[in-house]
Short mmCIF file of C-alpha atoms in Angstrom, two decimals:
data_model
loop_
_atom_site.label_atom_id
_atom_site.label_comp_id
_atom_site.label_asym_id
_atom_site.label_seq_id
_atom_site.Cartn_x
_atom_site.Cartn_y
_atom_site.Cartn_z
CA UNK A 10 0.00 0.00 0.00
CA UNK A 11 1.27 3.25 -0.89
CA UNK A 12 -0.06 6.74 0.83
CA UNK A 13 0.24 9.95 -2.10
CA UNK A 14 -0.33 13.43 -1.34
CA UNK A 15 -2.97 14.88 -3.64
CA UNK A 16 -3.97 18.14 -2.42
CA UNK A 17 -2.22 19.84 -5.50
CA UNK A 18 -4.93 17.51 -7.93
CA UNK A 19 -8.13 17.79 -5.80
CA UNK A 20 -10.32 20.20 -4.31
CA UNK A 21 -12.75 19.03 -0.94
CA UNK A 22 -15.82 20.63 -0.12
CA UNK A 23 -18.67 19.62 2.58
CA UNK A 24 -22.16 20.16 2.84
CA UNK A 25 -24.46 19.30 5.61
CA UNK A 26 -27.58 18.18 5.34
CA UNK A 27 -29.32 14.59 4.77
CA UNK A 28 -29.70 14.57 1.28
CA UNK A 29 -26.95 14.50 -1.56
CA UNK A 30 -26.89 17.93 -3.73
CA UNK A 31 -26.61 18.15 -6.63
CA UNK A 32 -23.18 18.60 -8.72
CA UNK A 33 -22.02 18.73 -12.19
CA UNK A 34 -19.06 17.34 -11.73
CA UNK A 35 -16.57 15.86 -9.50
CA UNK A 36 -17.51 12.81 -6.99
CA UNK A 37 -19.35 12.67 -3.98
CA UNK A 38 -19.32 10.78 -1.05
CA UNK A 39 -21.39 10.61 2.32
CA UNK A 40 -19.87 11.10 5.20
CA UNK A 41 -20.14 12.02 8.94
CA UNK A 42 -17.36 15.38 9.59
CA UNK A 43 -19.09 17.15 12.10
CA UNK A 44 -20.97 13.78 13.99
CA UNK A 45 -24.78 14.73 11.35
CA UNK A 46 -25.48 13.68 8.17
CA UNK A 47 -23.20 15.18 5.09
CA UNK A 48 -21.60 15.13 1.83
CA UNK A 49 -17.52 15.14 0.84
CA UNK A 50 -17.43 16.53 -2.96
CA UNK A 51 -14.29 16.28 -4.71
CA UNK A 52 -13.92 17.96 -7.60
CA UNK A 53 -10.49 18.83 -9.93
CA UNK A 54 -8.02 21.48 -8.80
CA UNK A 55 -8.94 23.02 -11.79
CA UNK A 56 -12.74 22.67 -11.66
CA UNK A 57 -12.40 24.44 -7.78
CA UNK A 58 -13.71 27.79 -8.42
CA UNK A 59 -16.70 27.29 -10.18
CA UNK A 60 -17.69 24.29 -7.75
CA UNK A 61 -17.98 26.87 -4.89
CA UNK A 62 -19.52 29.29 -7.17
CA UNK A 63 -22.25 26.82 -7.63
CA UNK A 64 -22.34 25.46 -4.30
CA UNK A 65 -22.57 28.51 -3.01
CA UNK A 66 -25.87 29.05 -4.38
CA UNK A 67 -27.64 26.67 -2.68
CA UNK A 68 -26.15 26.61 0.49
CA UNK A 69 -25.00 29.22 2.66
CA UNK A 70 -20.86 29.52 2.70
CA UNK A 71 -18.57 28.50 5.53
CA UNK A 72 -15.08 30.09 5.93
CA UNK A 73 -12.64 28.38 8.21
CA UNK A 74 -13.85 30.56 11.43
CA UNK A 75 -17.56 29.52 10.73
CA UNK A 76 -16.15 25.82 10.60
CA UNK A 77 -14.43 26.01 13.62
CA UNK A 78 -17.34 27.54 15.36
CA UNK A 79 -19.29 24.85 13.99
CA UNK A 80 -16.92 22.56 14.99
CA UNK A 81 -16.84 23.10 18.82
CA UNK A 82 -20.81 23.30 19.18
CA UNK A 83 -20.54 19.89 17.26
CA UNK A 84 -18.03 18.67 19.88
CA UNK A 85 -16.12 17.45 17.39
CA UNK A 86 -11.96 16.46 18.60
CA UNK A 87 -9.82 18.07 16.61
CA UNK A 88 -5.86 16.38 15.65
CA UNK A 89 -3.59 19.45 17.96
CA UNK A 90 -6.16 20.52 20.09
CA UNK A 91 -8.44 17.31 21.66
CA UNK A 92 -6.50 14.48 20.20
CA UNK A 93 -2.86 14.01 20.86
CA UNK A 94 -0.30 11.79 21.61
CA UNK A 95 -1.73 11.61 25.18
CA UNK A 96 -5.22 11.10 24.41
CA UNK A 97 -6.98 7.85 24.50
CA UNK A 98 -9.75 7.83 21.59
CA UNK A 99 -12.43 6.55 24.83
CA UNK A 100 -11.03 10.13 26.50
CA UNK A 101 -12.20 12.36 23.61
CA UNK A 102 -16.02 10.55 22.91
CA UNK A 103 -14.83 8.69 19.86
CA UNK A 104 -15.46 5.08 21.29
CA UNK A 105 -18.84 4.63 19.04
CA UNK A 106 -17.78 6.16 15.87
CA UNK A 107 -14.22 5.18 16.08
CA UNK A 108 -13.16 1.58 18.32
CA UNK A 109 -14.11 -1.50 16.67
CA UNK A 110 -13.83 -4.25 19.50
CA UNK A 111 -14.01 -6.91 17.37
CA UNK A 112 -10.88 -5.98 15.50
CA UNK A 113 -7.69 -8.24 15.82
CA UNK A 114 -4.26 -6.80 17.00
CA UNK A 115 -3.63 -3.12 16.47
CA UNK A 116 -1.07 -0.37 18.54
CA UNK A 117 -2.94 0.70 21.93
CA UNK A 118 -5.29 -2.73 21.97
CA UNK A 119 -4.19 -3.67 25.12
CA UNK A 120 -5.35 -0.24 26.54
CA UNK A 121 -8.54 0.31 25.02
CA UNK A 122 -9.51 -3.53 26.19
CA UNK A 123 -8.67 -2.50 30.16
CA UNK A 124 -10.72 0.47 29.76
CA UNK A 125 -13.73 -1.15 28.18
CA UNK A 126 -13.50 -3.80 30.44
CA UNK A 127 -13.17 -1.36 33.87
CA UNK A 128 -15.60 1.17 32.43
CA UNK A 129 -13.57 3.93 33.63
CA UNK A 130 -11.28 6.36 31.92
CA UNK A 131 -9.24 9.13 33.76
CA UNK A 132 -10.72 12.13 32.15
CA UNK A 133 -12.90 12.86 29.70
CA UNK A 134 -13.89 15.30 26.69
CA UNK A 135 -16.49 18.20 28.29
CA UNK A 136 -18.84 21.12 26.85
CA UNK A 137 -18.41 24.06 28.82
CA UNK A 138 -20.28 27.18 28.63
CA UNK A 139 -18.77 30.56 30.44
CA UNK A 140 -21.43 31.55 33.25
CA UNK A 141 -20.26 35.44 33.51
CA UNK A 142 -20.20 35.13 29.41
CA UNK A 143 -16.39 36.35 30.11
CA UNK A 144 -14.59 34.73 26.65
CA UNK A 145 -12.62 30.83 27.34
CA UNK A 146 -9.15 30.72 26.00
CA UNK A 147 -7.38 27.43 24.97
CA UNK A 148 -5.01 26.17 27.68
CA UNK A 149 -7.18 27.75 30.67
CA UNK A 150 -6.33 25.53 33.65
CA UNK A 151 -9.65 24.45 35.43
CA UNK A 152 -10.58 23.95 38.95
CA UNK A 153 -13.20 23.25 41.17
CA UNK A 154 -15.28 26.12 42.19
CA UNK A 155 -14.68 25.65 45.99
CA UNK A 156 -11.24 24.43 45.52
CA UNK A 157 -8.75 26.90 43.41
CA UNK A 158 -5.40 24.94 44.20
CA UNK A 159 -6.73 21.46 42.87
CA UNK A 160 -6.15 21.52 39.23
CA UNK A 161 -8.99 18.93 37.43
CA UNK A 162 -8.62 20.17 33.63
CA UNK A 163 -7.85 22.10 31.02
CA UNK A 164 -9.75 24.19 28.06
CA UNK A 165 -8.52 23.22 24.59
CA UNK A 166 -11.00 25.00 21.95
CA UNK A 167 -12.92 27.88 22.14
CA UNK A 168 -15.51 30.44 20.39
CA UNK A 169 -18.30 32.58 20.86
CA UNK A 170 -21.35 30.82 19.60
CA UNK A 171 -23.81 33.33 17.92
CA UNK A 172 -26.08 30.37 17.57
CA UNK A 173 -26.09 30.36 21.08
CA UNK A 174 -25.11 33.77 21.92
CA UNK A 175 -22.40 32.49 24.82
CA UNK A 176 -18.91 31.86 24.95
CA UNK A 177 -18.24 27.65 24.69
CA UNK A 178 -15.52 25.73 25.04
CA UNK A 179 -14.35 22.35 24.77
CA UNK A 180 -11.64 20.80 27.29
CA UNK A 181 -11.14 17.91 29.44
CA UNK A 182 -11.82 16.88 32.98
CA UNK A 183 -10.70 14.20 35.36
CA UNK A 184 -12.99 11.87 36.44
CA UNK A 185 -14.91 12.28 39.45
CA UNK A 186 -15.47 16.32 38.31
CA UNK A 187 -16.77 15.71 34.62
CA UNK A 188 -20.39 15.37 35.17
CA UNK A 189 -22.94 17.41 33.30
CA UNK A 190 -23.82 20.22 35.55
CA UNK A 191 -20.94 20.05 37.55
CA UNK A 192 -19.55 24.21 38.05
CA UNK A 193 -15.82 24.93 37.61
CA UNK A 194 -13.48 27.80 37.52
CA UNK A 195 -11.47 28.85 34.80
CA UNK A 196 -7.85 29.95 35.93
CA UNK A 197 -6.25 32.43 35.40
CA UNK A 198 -9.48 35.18 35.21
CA UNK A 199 -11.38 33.27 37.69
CA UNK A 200 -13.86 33.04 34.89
CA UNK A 201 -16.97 30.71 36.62
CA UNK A 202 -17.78 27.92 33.88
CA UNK A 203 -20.77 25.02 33.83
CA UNK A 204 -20.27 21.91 32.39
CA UNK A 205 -22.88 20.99 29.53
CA UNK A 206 -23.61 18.12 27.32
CA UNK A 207 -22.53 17.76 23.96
CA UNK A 208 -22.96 18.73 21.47
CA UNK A 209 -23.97 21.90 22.16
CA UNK A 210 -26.69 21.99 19.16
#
C-alpha cells in the first residue's frame, strides 16, 4: 500500500444536510465530519472555483472561522487541540464512531480492552459554557469552584457561539469532576464555567 499526497490535484468541499446535492461534476461521497449527516465533494483542482460558485448558491458559505465555530458546538476532537499523543480515543467521545472491539491486534489494543473492560477512563472530553459570558481561552487551567489549588482540567477549543449567543468551550476533565452540571473555575481570570452536554446543538 502506498499513501500519495494529492492536495495539488483535488479540491474538498462539505455540505451538511441529509440529502446528496446536486453537482455537475466531481464525486461525492457521504460522510459524517461534524458527527450529522453530510456530503464530501471532490472535484479537480482546476474545476475548484466554479464548484464553490455553484455550491454557493444553494447553500449558505462557511469560511474556516464559521467551521471552527461549527466545529466546537458539534463537539467534534480536533488532531492538535483534543486528540494528541496523550489522548486515548475513549477520553475524547470517539469510542462509538471510532473503536471496533471486534478488530484483531492493532497499537494501543491492550489499553482500550482495560478500559472497556473497567468502564472507567481518567478524564474525559467536556462542553463548557462561560457563566459570567467572560470569553474561554485554549489552555485555561480548570478547577473546582470551591477548591482553586486542585487543578482537574484544562480548556482546549474555544468560540463565541452566535447560535447560542455564549462563549463555549471544549476541554477535558478528570474523572470524578466531569459530570454534566458540575460548576468549575477557569484559571487564570477566575472566569466561573458550567459543564454541559454535547454537542452543544
Amino acid at each position: 500500500m502506498q499513501i500519495e499526497g494529492v492536495s495539488d490535484r483535488f479540491a474538498l468541499f462539505h455540505v451538511t444536510g441529509d440529502a446528496a446535492p446536486a453537482i455537475q461534476s466531481g464525486r461525492i461521497i457521504q460522510t459524517n465530519r461534524f458527527g450529522c449527516s453530510g456530503w464530501d465533494i471532490w472535484t479537480e483542482r482546476t474545476e475548484e472555483e466554479s464548484a464553490r460558485d455553484g455550491l454557493s448558491v444553494a447553500f449558505v458559505p462557511c469560511d474556516e472561522e464559521c467551521m471552527e465555530v461549527f466545529r466546537i458546538e458539534r463537539g467534534i476532537p480536533r488532531w492538535g487541540r483534543e486528540l494528541t499523543d496523550q489522548i486515548i480515543p475513549t477520553e475524547a467521545n470517539l469510542e462509538a464512531a471510532s473503536i471496533d472491539y471486534s478488530k484483531g491486534c492493532y497499537i494501543g489494543q491492550e489499553v482500550i480492552s482495560r478500559i472497556k473492560m473497567s468502564g472507567q477512563i481518567n478524564k474525559r472530553l467536556c462542553g463548557f459554557i462561560s457563566l459570567s459570558d467572560v470569553p474561554l481561552q485554549v489552555e485555561m487551567r480548570l478547577v473546582p469552584a470551591e477548591d482553586d489549588q486542585k487543578e482537574i482540567g484544562w480548556i482546549t477549543s474555544a468560540a463565541r457561539s452566535s447560535r447560542l449567543q455564549k462563549e463555549i468551550a471544549l476541554g477535558y476533565v478528570k474523572r470524578g469532576f466531569n459530570s454534566v452540571g458540575s460548576r468549575l473555575v477557569a484559571l487564570p481570570d477566575r472566569v466561573p464555567i458550567e459543564i454541559v452536554a454535547l454537542p452543544f446543538l
